[in-house]
Amino acid sequence: MSTATVAQGPASFSGDAKKGGLSQWQIWGIILVVPYLAVFALFVIYPVFYAFWLAHSPESYVKLYDDPIFARAVVNTLVFIFVAINVKMVIALGLSGFFLNDRKWIRWLSVLFILPWAVPSIPTILSVRFMLNPEWGIINQTWFKLTFEDGPNWLNEPWLALTFAMLVHIWKSLPFWTLILLSGRMAISNDMYEAASVDGASTVQKFRFITWPSISQLYLTCALLSTIWTLGDFNSVYLLTGGGPADLTHVLATLGIRYLRLAEVDMSMATIVCALPIILPLVYFMMKRLSK
Amino acid sequence: MNRPILRSITTEAKLLLIGIPVFIWTILPIYHLALFAFSSKDSAFSGNLWPTHPTLDNFIIVFGQKHYYLNNFWRQLWNSCFIAAMTGILTLIVATFAAFAISRLKVKGGRIVLNMALFTYFIPAAFLAVPMYRVMGLYGLLNSQWALIIAMMTIAAPYAIWVLKQASDKLPVELDEAAVIDGASPMQLFWLVYIPLMVPSLVAIGAYAILLAWNEYLYAFLLLSRDTSIPLPVALGNFLAADDSPWPLLMTTGLIYAVPPAAIYYVFRKYMVSGLTAGATKG
């Protein structure tokens, strides 16, 4: 951005100020920034430091390490972020190409497609949860009608339950990333594709040599940001499985809240601190990328 | 003559091959929700794929609060409205002030403020919830709806500042210069020049903050617990644990709860899509 040329800003026009102090522009600037700074200090900085202080005792980590649920939650978290993010981002990339096609019905579909993102989690997860009900759910009822046999108890099998939690997560977040990648693709000049068509390039070649180089940076940024948000996704797991069966589908986000509900605040804080090795590098990269 | 027609048919078929699964995938949980809402109690559990005898009974029970699960339905719906509206207003005020100060007044240290905002944006929500819950307790705000409103504003404001700053930077600096030459003070510049030009972005951000607060579950569930102060999603979540949950009623309530955000999105989608993607794709 060429903000350097306007770096003076309006301050340079206020001839009356600048007498050894702040101009009225700077004073107003400070006044207007203070509300946000106050919110940030009281509700982000202080809580974060307070959390670290609560999580300082080594005993919490020993206790956490001894809790088999914790080990399982770490594995689940790693599986969840690795699978969910890659599946979601690759599908989003593909669908962004699909939505580039200009058809009336595709425009209508794109309007509908955003619904999962706009609609709250709880009603839709409630709905999915009931679909998976072994007795009354629509899936097993259909299963029974077709095979005359009872279907599986979907949410009673830990890995299957976690898979459905991932599917719910993907259902919810896919529209947002598709939209972002779509706007990235729309920014690519059409001339390049036309020139490539004249040269007889195939669809795959066009993607490989024009689309991908143009949006790979955006794709990476989205994947990183998506990782952070996926780590913080409490709803998909909690509302679908409640961490069960037998606490085998917890991820770090739900485990931290579980300890909090059990009034084990130190364990809760320690769980968050254990997520830092994943979060901090991501935050560092994102800050570097976006604050350029 | 035949070849191009044939080719356009194949292209269309290929697109449909993607479009139909996308349609089903998108709509399925929502359709299932509506199916339950419009089915009578008996037919809801029969496994039919469409309501055989569509009925509004469930809506009558929910709106009439005629089930002990739903004793506070209207109260909780109002709570959701109040919390979302307040979050929207407060986020707009705080974020617009900050973006104006950073982008137009070039306040010293503005860059640092922006980076701090980004930092909040990058803390996963569920992880910030735990310390925030503790601190709300220390501040004596637990069980107050203001705790949830402030928490939601804390989460919405960083993105709001980020998006508004991007939009502010695009306004021509000549406008500021002209206003200053005419003798405008910073606050006149803010109200008379800046705000009118920023309306599309402000609409996008306001709608975004409202949706965020309306759709929130975790913070509401942690920070509020009284039946009369919780918003609707927490009430719905609480029934999930019961063995004899009145599923058709829960689904009906869920459908009612899901309509306002969808409506807000569709009314403001032109603003939201351009406003939000412009902010996000910059990186």
Coordinates of C-alpha atoms in Angstrom, one line a residue:
Chain A
M1 CA 0.0 0.0 0.0
S2 CA 1.2 3.5 -0.8
T3 CA 0.1 5.1 2.4
A4 CA 3.6 6.6 2.7
T5 CA 2.6 9.4 0.4
V6 CA -0.2 10.5 2.7
A7 CA 1.6 9.7 5.9
Q8 CA 1.3 13.4 7.0
G9 CA -2.4 13.1 7.2
P10 CA -4.6 15.9 8.1
A11 CA -2.3 16.7 11.1
S12 CA -0.1 18.7 8.7
F13 CA -2.9 21.1 8.0
S14 CA -3.8 22.0 11.5
G15 CA -1.4 25.0 11.6
D16 CA -2.5 26.1 15.1
A17 CA -1.2 23.0 16.9
K18 CA 2.2 21.3 17.1
K19 CA 3.5 23.9 19.6
G20 CA 5.8 21.5 21.5
G21 CA 2.9 19.2 22.2
L22 CA 0.3 17.1 20.5
S23 CA -1.9 18.6 17.8
Q24 CA -5.7 18.5 18.4
W25 CA -5.8 15.7 15.8
Q26 CA -3.5 13.6 17.8
I27 CA -5.4 14.3 21.0
W28 CA -8.6 13.3 19.4
G29 CA -6.9 10.2 18.0
I30 CA -5.9 9.1 21.4
I31 CA -9.4 9.8 22.9
L32 CA -11.0 7.7 20.1
V33 CA -8.6 4.8 20.5
V34 CA -9.0 4.7 24.3
P35 CA -12.3 2.8 24.4
Y36 CA -10.9 -0.1 22.4
L37 CA -7.7 -0.1 24.5
A38 CA -9.7 -0.2 27.7
V39 CA -11.7 -3.2 26.4
F40 CA -8.5 -4.9 25.2
A41 CA -6.7 -4.3 28.5
L42 CA -9.6 -5.4 30.8
F43 CA -10.9 -8.4 28.8
V44 CA -7.9 -9.7 26.8
I45 CA -4.6 -8.8 28.4
Y46 CA -5.6 -9.1 32.0
P47 CA -7.5 -12.4 31.5
V48 CA -4.6 -13.9 29.6
F49 CA -2.0 -13.0 32.2
Y50 CA -4.3 -14.1 35.0
A51 CA -4.7 -17.4 33.2
F52 CA -0.9 -17.9 33.0
W53 CA -0.7 -17.0 36.7
L54 CA -3.3 -19.6 37.5
A55 CA -1.6 -22.2 35.4
H56 CA 1.9 -21.7 36.8
S57 CA 1.9 -24.6 39.2
P58 CA 3.6 -27.7 37.8
E59 CA 1.3 -30.0 39.7
S60 CA -1.6 -29.2 37.3
Y61 CA 0.5 -30.4 34.4
V62 CA 1.4 -33.6 36.2
K63 CA -2.3 -34.2 37.0
L64 CA -3.2 -33.3 33.4
Y65 CA -0.6 -35.7 32.1
D66 CA -1.9 -38.5 34.2
D67 CA -5.5 -38.0 33.0
P68 CA -6.0 -40.4 30.1
I69 CA -8.7 -38.2 28.7
F70 CA -6.1 -35.5 28.2
A71 CA -3.9 -37.8 26.0
R72 CA -6.9 -38.8 24.0
A73 CA -8.0 -35.2 23.6
V74 CA -4.5 -34.2 22.2
V75 CA -4.7 -37.0 19.7
N76 CA -8.3 -36.1 18.8
T77 CA -7.3 -32.4 18.4
L78 CA -4.4 -33.2 16.1
V79 CA -6.6 -35.5 14.0
F80 CA -9.4 -33.0 14.0
I81 CA -7.4 -30.1 12.8
F82 CA -5.3 -32.1 10.3
V83 CA -8.3 -33.8 8.6
A84 CA -10.9 -31.1 8.9
I85 CA -8.8 -28.3 7.7
N86 CA -7.3 -30.1 4.7
V87 CA -10.7 -31.5 3.6
K88 CA -12.4 -28.2 4.1
M89 CA -9.8 -26.1 2.3
V90 CA -9.5 -28.4 -0.7
I91 CA -13.2 -28.6 -1.1
A92 CA -13.5 -24.8 -0.7
L93 CA -10.9 -24.4 -3.4
G94 CA -12.7 -26.7 -5.7
L95 CA -16.1 -25.2 -5.0
S96 CA -14.8 -21.7 -5.5
G97 CA -14.1 -22.7 -9.1
F98 CA -17.6 -24.2 -9.4
F99 CA -19.2 -20.9 -8.2
L100 CA -17.2 -18.9 -10.8
N101 CA -19.5 -20.4 -13.5
D102 CA -22.0 -17.7 -14.3
R103 CA -25.4 -19.4 -14.4
K104 CA -28.6 -18.3 -12.9
W105 CA -29.1 -21.5 -10.9
I106 CA -25.5 -21.4 -9.6
R107 CA -26.1 -17.8 -8.4
W108 CA -29.2 -19.1 -6.5
L109 CA -27.2 -22.0 -5.1
S110 CA -24.5 -19.7 -4.0
V111 CA -27.1 -17.6 -2.0
L112 CA -28.4 -20.8 -0.4
F113 CA -24.9 -22.2 0.1
I114 CA -24.0 -19.5 2.7
L115 CA -26.9 -20.6 5.0
P116 CA -24.7 -22.9 7.2
W117 CA -22.4 -20.0 8.0
A118 CA -25.2 -17.5 8.8
V119 CA -27.4 -19.8 10.8
P120 CA -26.5 -20.5 14.5
S121 CA -24.8 -23.8 15.4
I122 CA -27.2 -25.1 18.0
P123 CA -30.3 -25.7 15.9
T124 CA -28.5 -27.4 13.1
I125 CA -26.2 -29.5 15.3
L126 CA -29.4 -30.5 17.2
S127 CA -30.9 -31.5 13.9
V128 CA -27.8 -33.6 12.9
R129 CA -27.7 -35.1 16.3
F130 CA -31.3 -36.3 15.9
M131 CA -30.6 -37.6 12.4
L132 CA -28.0 -39.8 13.9
N133 CA -30.2 -41.1 16.7
P134 CA -30.0 -44.9 16.5
E135 CA -33.7 -45.6 16.9
W136 CA -35.6 -42.6 15.7
G137 CA -33.1 -40.9 13.5
I138 CA -33.9 -40.5 9.8
I139 CA -30.7 -42.2 8.8
N140 CA -31.3 -45.5 10.7
Q141 CA -35.0 -45.4 9.8
T142 CA -34.1 -45.3 6.1
W143 CA -31.4 -47.9 6.7
F144 CA -34.0 -50.2 8.3
K145 CA -36.4 -49.7 5.5
L146 CA -33.8 -50.7 3.0
T147 CA -32.1 -53.5 4.8
F148 CA -34.5 -54.6 7.5
E149 CA -31.6 -54.4 9.9
D150 CA -30.8 -52.0 12.6
G151 CA -28.1 -49.4 11.6
P152 CA -25.1 -48.6 13.7
N153 CA -25.2 -46.4 16.8
W154 CA -23.3 -43.7 15.1
L155 CA -22.4 -41.5 18.1
N156 CA -21.5 -44.4 20.3
E157 CA -18.4 -45.3 18.3
P158 CA -15.6 -42.8 19.3
W159 CA -13.9 -42.4 15.9
L160 CA -17.2 -42.4 14.1
A161 CA -18.6 -39.7 16.5
L162 CA -15.4 -37.6 15.9
T163 CA -15.8 -38.0 12.2
F164 CA -19.4 -36.7 12.4
A165 CA -18.1 -33.8 14.6
M166 CA -15.6 -33.0 11.8
L167 CA -18.4 -33.2 9.2
V168 CA -20.5 -30.8 11.2
H169 CA -17.5 -28.5 11.5
I170 CA -16.9 -28.6 7.8
W171 CA -20.6 -28.1 7.0
K172 CA -20.5 -24.9 9.1
S173 CA -17.3 -23.3 8.0
L174 CA -17.1 -24.4 4.3
P175 CA -19.2 -21.5 3.0
F176 CA -17.0 -18.8 4.5
W177 CA -13.7 -20.2 3.1
T178 CA -15.3 -20.9 -0.3
L179 CA -16.5 -17.2 -0.4
I180 CA -13.0 -15.9 0.5
L181 CA -11.3 -18.1 -2.1
L182 CA -14.0 -17.2 -4.7
S183 CA -13.3 -13.5 -4.2
G184 CA -9.6 -14.3 -4.5
R185 CA -10.2 -16.1 -7.8
M186 CA -12.5 -13.3 -9.1
A187 CA -9.6 -10.9 -8.7
I188 CA -7.5 -12.8 -11.3
S189 CA -7.7 -11.1 -14.7
N190 CA -9.7 -12.9 -17.3
D191 CA -7.1 -11.9 -20.0
M192 CA -4.7 -14.5 -18.7
Y193 CA -7.3 -17.3 -19.1
E194 CA -8.2 -16.1 -22.6
A195 CA -4.6 -16.0 -23.6
A196 CA -4.1 -19.5 -22.2
S197 CA -7.2 -20.8 -24.1
V198 CA -5.8 -19.4 -27.4
D199 CA -2.6 -21.3 -26.7
G200 CA -4.7 -24.4 -26.2
A201 CA -4.1 -24.9 -22.4
S202 CA -6.2 -27.5 -20.7
T203 CA -8.3 -26.8 -17.6
V204 CA -5.7 -28.5 -15.4
Q205 CA -2.9 -26.4 -16.9
K206 CA -4.9 -23.2 -16.4
F207 CA -5.3 -24.0 -12.8
R208 CA -1.7 -25.1 -12.4
F209 CA -0.1 -22.1 -14.1
I210 CA -2.6 -19.2 -13.6
T211 CA -5.0 -19.9 -10.8
W212 CA -2.8 -21.5 -8.2
P213 CA 0.2 -19.1 -8.4
S214 CA -2.3 -16.2 -8.0
I215 CA -4.1 -17.5 -4.9
S216 CA -1.6 -19.8 -3.2
Q217 CA -0.7 -17.1 -0.7
L218 CA -4.3 -16.5 0.1
Y219 CA -4.9 -20.2 0.4
L220 CA -2.1 -20.5 2.9
T221 CA -3.3 -17.5 4.9
C222 CA -6.8 -19.0 5.0
A223 CA -5.5 -22.5 6.0
L224 CA -3.6 -21.0 8.9
L225 CA -6.5 -18.8 10.1
S226 CA -8.8 -21.8 9.7
T227 CA -6.4 -23.8 11.9
I228 CA -6.7 -21.3 14.7
W229 CA -10.5 -21.1 14.5
T230 CA -10.8 -24.9 14.3
L231 CA -8.8 -25.2 17.5
G232 CA -11.3 -22.9 19.1
D233 CA -14.3 -24.8 17.8
F234 CA -16.2 -25.9 20.9
N235 CA -19.6 -26.3 19.4
S236 CA -19.1 -29.0 16.8
V237 CA -17.8 -31.5 19.4
Y238 CA -19.7 -30.4 22.5
L239 CA -23.1 -30.1 20.9
L240 CA -22.9 -33.3 18.9
T241 CA -21.1 -35.7 21.2
G242 CA -20.8 -33.9 24.5
G243 CA -17.2 -35.3 24.5
G244 CA -18.7 -38.8 24.8
P245 CA -18.9 -41.7 24.6
A246 CA -16.8 -42.1 27.8
D247 CA -15.0 -38.8 27.2
L248 CA -13.3 -40.3 24.2
T249 CA -14.1 -37.5 21.7
H250 CA -12.9 -34.5 23.6
V251 CA -10.7 -32.0 21.9
L252 CA -8.6 -29.5 23.8
A253 CA -11.3 -26.8 23.4
T254 CA -14.0 -29.0 25.0
L255 CA -11.6 -30.5 27.6
G256 CA -10.7 -27.0 28.9
I257 CA -14.4 -26.2 29.4
R258 CA -15.0 -29.6 30.9
Y259 CA -12.5 -29.0 33.6
L260 CA -13.9 -25.5 34.2
R261 CA -17.4 -27.0 34.7
L262 CA -15.9 -29.5 37.1
A263 CA -14.5 -26.5 39.0
E264 CA -10.9 -27.6 38.3
V265 CA -9.8 -24.2 37.1
D266 CA -6.0 -25.0 37.3
M267 CA -6.5 -28.0 35.0
S268 CA -8.6 -25.9 32.7
M269 CA -5.9 -23.3 32.4
A270 CA -3.2 -25.9 32.0
T271 CA -5.1 -27.4 29.1
I272 CA -5.1 -24.1 27.4
V273 CA -1.4 -23.6 28.0
C274 CA -0.8 -27.1 26.5
A275 CA -2.5 -25.8 23.3
L276 CA 0.0 -22.9 23.0
P277 CA 2.7 -24.9 21.1
I278 CA 0.2 -25.2 18.3
I279 CA -1.3 -21.7 18.7
L280 CA 1.7 -19.5 19.1
P281 CA 3.5 -20.3 15.9
L282 CA 0.3 -19.9 14.0
V283 CA -0.4 -16.5 15.7
Y284 CA 3.2 -15.4 14.9
F285 CA 2.9 -16.3 11.2
M286 CA -0.5 -14.7 10.9
M287 CA 0.6 -11.5 12.6
K288 CA 3.6 -11.4 10.3
R289 CA 1.5 -12.0 7.2
L290 CA -1.4 -9.7 7.9
S291 CA 0.4 -6.8 9.6
K292 CA 2.7 -6.2 6.6
Chain B
M1 CA -23.9 -27.1 -35.5
N2 CA -24.5 -30.1 -33.2
R3 CA -21.1 -30.1 -31.6
P4 CA -21.4 -26.9 -29.6
I5 CA -24.8 -27.8 -28.3
L6 CA -23.6 -31.2 -27.2
R7 CA -20.6 -29.6 -25.5
S8 CA -22.8 -27.2 -23.6
I9 CA -25.0 -30.0 -22.5
T10 CA -22.0 -32.0 -21.2
T11 CA -20.8 -28.9 -19.3
E12 CA -24.2 -28.3 -17.8
A13 CA -24.4 -32.0 -16.8
K14 CA -20.9 -31.7 -15.2
L15 CA -22.0 -28.6 -13.3
L16 CA -25.2 -30.3 -12.1
L17 CA -23.1 -33.3 -10.9
I18 CA -21.4 -30.9 -8.5
G19 CA -24.4 -28.6 -7.9
I20 CA -26.9 -31.3 -6.8
P21 CA -24.7 -32.8 -4.0
V22 CA -23.7 -29.3 -2.9
F23 CA -27.4 -28.4 -2.7
I24 CA -28.3 -31.6 -0.7
W25 CA -25.3 -31.2 1.6
T26 CA -26.1 -27.6 2.4
I27 CA -29.8 -27.9 3.0
L28 CA -30.0 -31.3 4.7
P29 CA -29.7 -30.3 8.4
I30 CA -31.9 -27.3 7.9
Y31 CA -34.5 -29.2 6.0
H32 CA -34.5 -31.9 8.7
L33 CA -35.1 -29.1 11.2
A34 CA -38.0 -27.8 9.3
L35 CA -39.4 -31.3 8.7
F36 CA -39.6 -31.8 12.5
A37 CA -41.0 -28.4 13.1
F38 CA -43.9 -28.9 10.7
S39 CA -44.6 -32.6 11.7
S40 CA -47.0 -33.7 14.3
K41 CA -45.5 -35.6 17.3
D42 CA -46.4 -39.0 15.9
S43 CA -45.4 -38.5 12.3
A44 CA -42.1 -36.9 13.3
F45 CA -40.7 -40.2 14.4
S46 CA -41.9 -42.2 11.5
G47 CA -38.8 -41.6 9.4
N48 CA -40.7 -39.9 6.5
L49 CA -38.6 -37.6 4.3
W50 CA -41.4 -35.0 4.1
P51 CA -44.2 -34.1 6.4
T52 CA -47.2 -36.3 5.6
H53 CA -49.6 -34.1 7.6
P54 CA -48.0 -30.7 7.9
T55 CA -49.2 -28.9 11.0
L56 CA -48.4 -25.7 12.9
D57 CA -49.1 -27.3 16.3
N58 CA -45.5 -27.1 17.3
F59 CA -45.4 -23.4 16.7
I60 CA -48.6 -22.9 18.7
I61 CA -47.1 -24.8 21.6
V62 CA -43.8 -22.8 21.4
F63 CA -45.3 -19.4 21.0
G64 CA -47.9 -20.1 23.7
Q65 CA -45.1 -21.4 26.0
K66 CA -47.3 -24.4 26.5
H67 CA -44.6 -26.8 27.6
Y68 CA -42.6 -26.6 30.8
Y69 CA -39.4 -26.7 28.8
L70 CA -40.5 -23.5 27.1
N71 CA -41.8 -21.5 30.1
N72 CA -39.4 -18.6 29.3
F73 CA -39.5 -18.7 25.5
W74 CA -40.4 -15.1 24.9
R75 CA -38.1 -13.9 27.6
Q76 CA -35.2 -15.8 26.2
L77 CA -35.9 -14.7 22.7
W78 CA -35.9 -11.1 23.9
N79 CA -32.6 -11.8 25.7
S80 CA -31.1 -12.9 22.4
C81 CA -32.4 -9.8 20.7
F82 CA -31.1 -7.5 23.4
I83 CA -27.7 -9.0 23.6
A84 CA -27.2 -9.0 19.8
A85 CA -28.4 -5.4 19.4
M86 CA -26.2 -4.1 22.2
T87 CA -23.2 -6.0 20.9
G88 CA -23.8 -4.5 17.4
I89 CA -24.1 -1.0 18.8
L90 CA -21.1 -1.2 21.1
T91 CA -18.9 -2.9 18.5
L92 CA -19.7 -0.2 15.9
I93 CA -18.9 2.6 18.3
V94 CA -15.7 1.3 19.6
A95 CA -14.4 0.0 16.3
T96 CA -15.4 3.0 14.2
F97 CA -13.7 5.4 16.7
A98 CA -10.5 3.2 16.6
A99 CA -10.5 2.8 12.8
F100 CA -11.0 6.6 12.3
A101 CA -8.2 7.4 14.8
I102 CA -5.8 5.0 13.2
S103 CA -6.6 5.5 9.5
R104 CA -7.6 9.2 9.3
L105 CA -6.1 10.9 12.3
K106 CA -2.9 8.8 12.0
V107 CA -2.7 8.6 15.8
K108 CA 0.8 7.7 17.0
G109 CA 1.0 4.0 17.9
G110 CA -2.0 3.2 15.7
R111 CA 0.0 0.4 14.1
I112 CA 0.5 -1.2 17.5
V113 CA -3.2 -0.9 18.4
L114 CA -4.1 -2.6 15.1
N115 CA -1.6 -5.4 15.9
M116 CA -3.1 -5.9 19.3
A117 CA -6.5 -6.1 17.7
L118 CA -5.2 -8.8 15.4
F119 CA -3.8 -10.7 18.3
T120 CA -7.2 -11.0 19.9
Y121 CA -8.6 -12.1 16.5
F122 CA -6.1 -14.9 16.5
I123 CA -6.8 -16.3 20.0
P124 CA -9.2 -19.3 19.5
A125 CA -12.5 -18.4 21.1
A126 CA -12.8 -21.4 23.3
F127 CA -9.4 -20.8 24.8
L128 CA -10.1 -17.2 25.6
A129 CA -13.4 -18.2 27.2
V130 CA -11.8 -19.8 30.2
P131 CA -9.8 -16.9 31.4
M132 CA -12.6 -14.5 30.5
Y133 CA -15.0 -16.5 32.6
R134 CA -12.7 -16.1 35.6
V135 CA -12.2 -12.4 35.0
M136 CA -15.9 -11.8 34.6
G137 CA -16.3 -13.4 38.0
L138 CA -13.7 -11.1 39.5
Y139 CA -15.4 -8.1 38.0
G140 CA -18.7 -9.3 39.5
L141 CA -20.3 -9.5 36.1
L142 CA -21.2 -13.2 36.0
N143 CA -24.8 -13.8 35.3
S144 CA -25.2 -10.3 34.0
Q145 CA -26.1 -10.0 30.3
W146 CA -23.5 -7.2 30.1
A147 CA -20.8 -9.8 30.7
L148 CA -21.9 -11.6 27.5
I149 CA -22.3 -8.3 25.6
I150 CA -18.8 -7.1 26.5
A151 CA -17.3 -10.5 25.7
M152 CA -19.0 -10.5 22.3
M153 CA -17.8 -7.0 21.7
T154 CA -14.2 -8.0 22.7
I155 CA -14.4 -10.8 20.0
A156 CA -16.1 -8.8 17.3
A157 CA -14.2 -5.5 17.7
P158 CA -10.8 -6.7 16.4
Y159 CA -12.2 -7.9 13.1
A160 CA -14.4 -4.8 12.9
I161 CA -11.4 -2.5 13.4
W162 CA -9.4 -4.5 10.8
V163 CA -12.1 -4.3 8.1
L164 CA -13.0 -0.7 8.8
K165 CA -9.3 0.3 8.7
Q166 CA -9.0 -1.3 5.3
A167 CA -12.1 0.5 4.1
S168 CA -11.0 3.9 5.6
D169 CA -7.6 3.7 3.9
K170 CA -9.4 3.7 0.6
L171 CA -11.2 7.0 1.2
P172 CA -9.3 9.8 -0.7
V173 CA -7.2 11.9 1.6
E174 CA -8.3 15.0 -0.4
L175 CA -11.7 14.9 1.4
D176 CA -10.0 15.3 4.7
E177 CA -7.8 18.1 3.4
A178 CA -10.8 20.0 1.9
A179 CA -12.7 19.7 5.2
V180 CA -9.7 20.9 7.2
I181 CA -9.2 23.9 4.9
D182 CA -12.9 24.7 5.5
G183 CA -12.1 24.7 9.2
A184 CA -13.5 21.4 10.3
S185 CA -12.5 20.0 13.7
P186 CA -11.6 16.4 14.0
M187 CA -15.1 15.5 15.3
Q188 CA -16.8 17.4 12.5
L189 CA -14.6 15.5 10.1
F190 CA -15.7 12.3 11.7
W191 CA -19.4 13.0 11.7
L192 CA -19.8 15.0 8.5
V193 CA -17.3 13.4 6.2
Y194 CA -16.2 10.1 7.5
I195 CA -19.4 8.4 8.8
P196 CA -21.5 9.1 5.7
L197 CA -18.8 7.7 3.4
M198 CA -18.3 4.6 5.6
V199 CA -22.0 3.6 5.7
P200 CA -21.7 0.4 3.6
S201 CA -18.8 -0.9 5.7
L202 CA -20.6 0.1 8.9
V203 CA -23.6 -1.9 7.8
A204 CA -21.5 -4.9 7.1
I205 CA -19.7 -4.7 10.4
G206 CA -22.9 -4.1 12.4
A207 CA -24.6 -7.1 10.8
Y208 CA -21.5 -9.2 11.4
A209 CA -21.4 -8.3 15.1
I210 CA -25.1 -8.9 15.5
L211 CA -24.8 -12.3 13.9
L212 CA -21.8 -13.2 16.0
A213 CA -23.7 -12.4 19.2
W214 CA -26.9 -13.9 18.2
N215 CA -25.3 -17.2 17.1
E216 CA -22.9 -17.5 20.1
Y217 CA -23.3 -20.5 22.3
L218 CA -20.2 -21.1 24.4
Y219 CA -19.8 -17.7 26.1
A220 CA -23.5 -17.5 26.7
F221 CA -23.5 -20.9 28.3
L222 CA -20.6 -20.1 30.5
L223 CA -21.4 -16.5 31.5
L224 CA -25.2 -16.8 32.1
S225 CA -27.2 -19.4 34.0
R226 CA -30.5 -18.1 35.2
D227 CA -33.5 -19.3 33.2
T228 CA -34.7 -15.7 32.8
S229 CA -31.4 -14.2 31.7
I230 CA -30.1 -16.8 29.3
P231 CA -30.5 -16.4 25.6
L232 CA -32.4 -19.0 23.6
P233 CA -29.5 -21.2 22.4
V234 CA -28.4 -21.9 26.0
A235 CA -32.0 -22.9 26.8
L236 CA -31.9 -25.3 23.9
G237 CA -28.6 -26.7 24.9
N238 CA -29.8 -27.4 28.4
F239 CA -32.6 -29.6 27.1
L240 CA -30.1 -31.7 25.2
A241 CA -29.0 -33.5 28.4
A242 CA -32.5 -34.6 29.3
D243 CA -33.7 -38.1 28.4
D244 CA -37.2 -37.1 27.5
S245 CA -36.4 -34.1 25.3
P246 CA -39.4 -33.0 23.3
W247 CA -37.5 -33.2 20.1
P248 CA -40.2 -31.7 17.8
L249 CA -40.5 -28.7 20.1
L250 CA -36.7 -28.2 20.3
M251 CA -36.4 -28.4 16.5
T252 CA -39.3 -25.9 16.2
T253 CA -37.6 -23.5 18.6
G254 CA -34.3 -24.0 16.8
L255 CA -35.9 -23.2 13.5
I256 CA -37.5 -20.0 14.9
Y257 CA -34.1 -19.1 16.3
A258 CA -32.3 -19.7 13.0
V259 CA -34.6 -17.5 10.9
P260 CA -33.5 -14.0 12.1
P261 CA -29.8 -14.4 11.3
A262 CA -30.6 -15.9 7.9
A263 CA -32.9 -12.9 7.2
I264 CA -30.3 -10.4 8.4
Y265 CA -27.7 -12.0 6.1
Y266 CA -30.0 -11.9 3.1
V267 CA -31.0 -8.3 3.6
F268 CA -27.5 -7.1 4.0
R269 CA -25.6 -9.7 2.0
K270 CA -24.4 -7.3 -0.7
Y271 CA -22.7 -5.2 2.0
M272 CA -21.5 -8.1 4.0
V273 CA -19.9 -10.1 1.2
S274 CA -17.9 -7.1 -0.2
G275 CA -17.1 -5.7 3.3
L276 CA -16.0 -8.9 4.9
T277 CA -14.1 -10.5 2.0
A278 CA -12.3 -7.2 1.3
G279 CA -11.0 -7.3 4.9
A280 CA -10.1 -10.9 4.8
T281 CA -8.5 -11.3 1.4
K282 CA -6.0 -8.5 2.0
G283 CA -3.3 -10.8 3.5

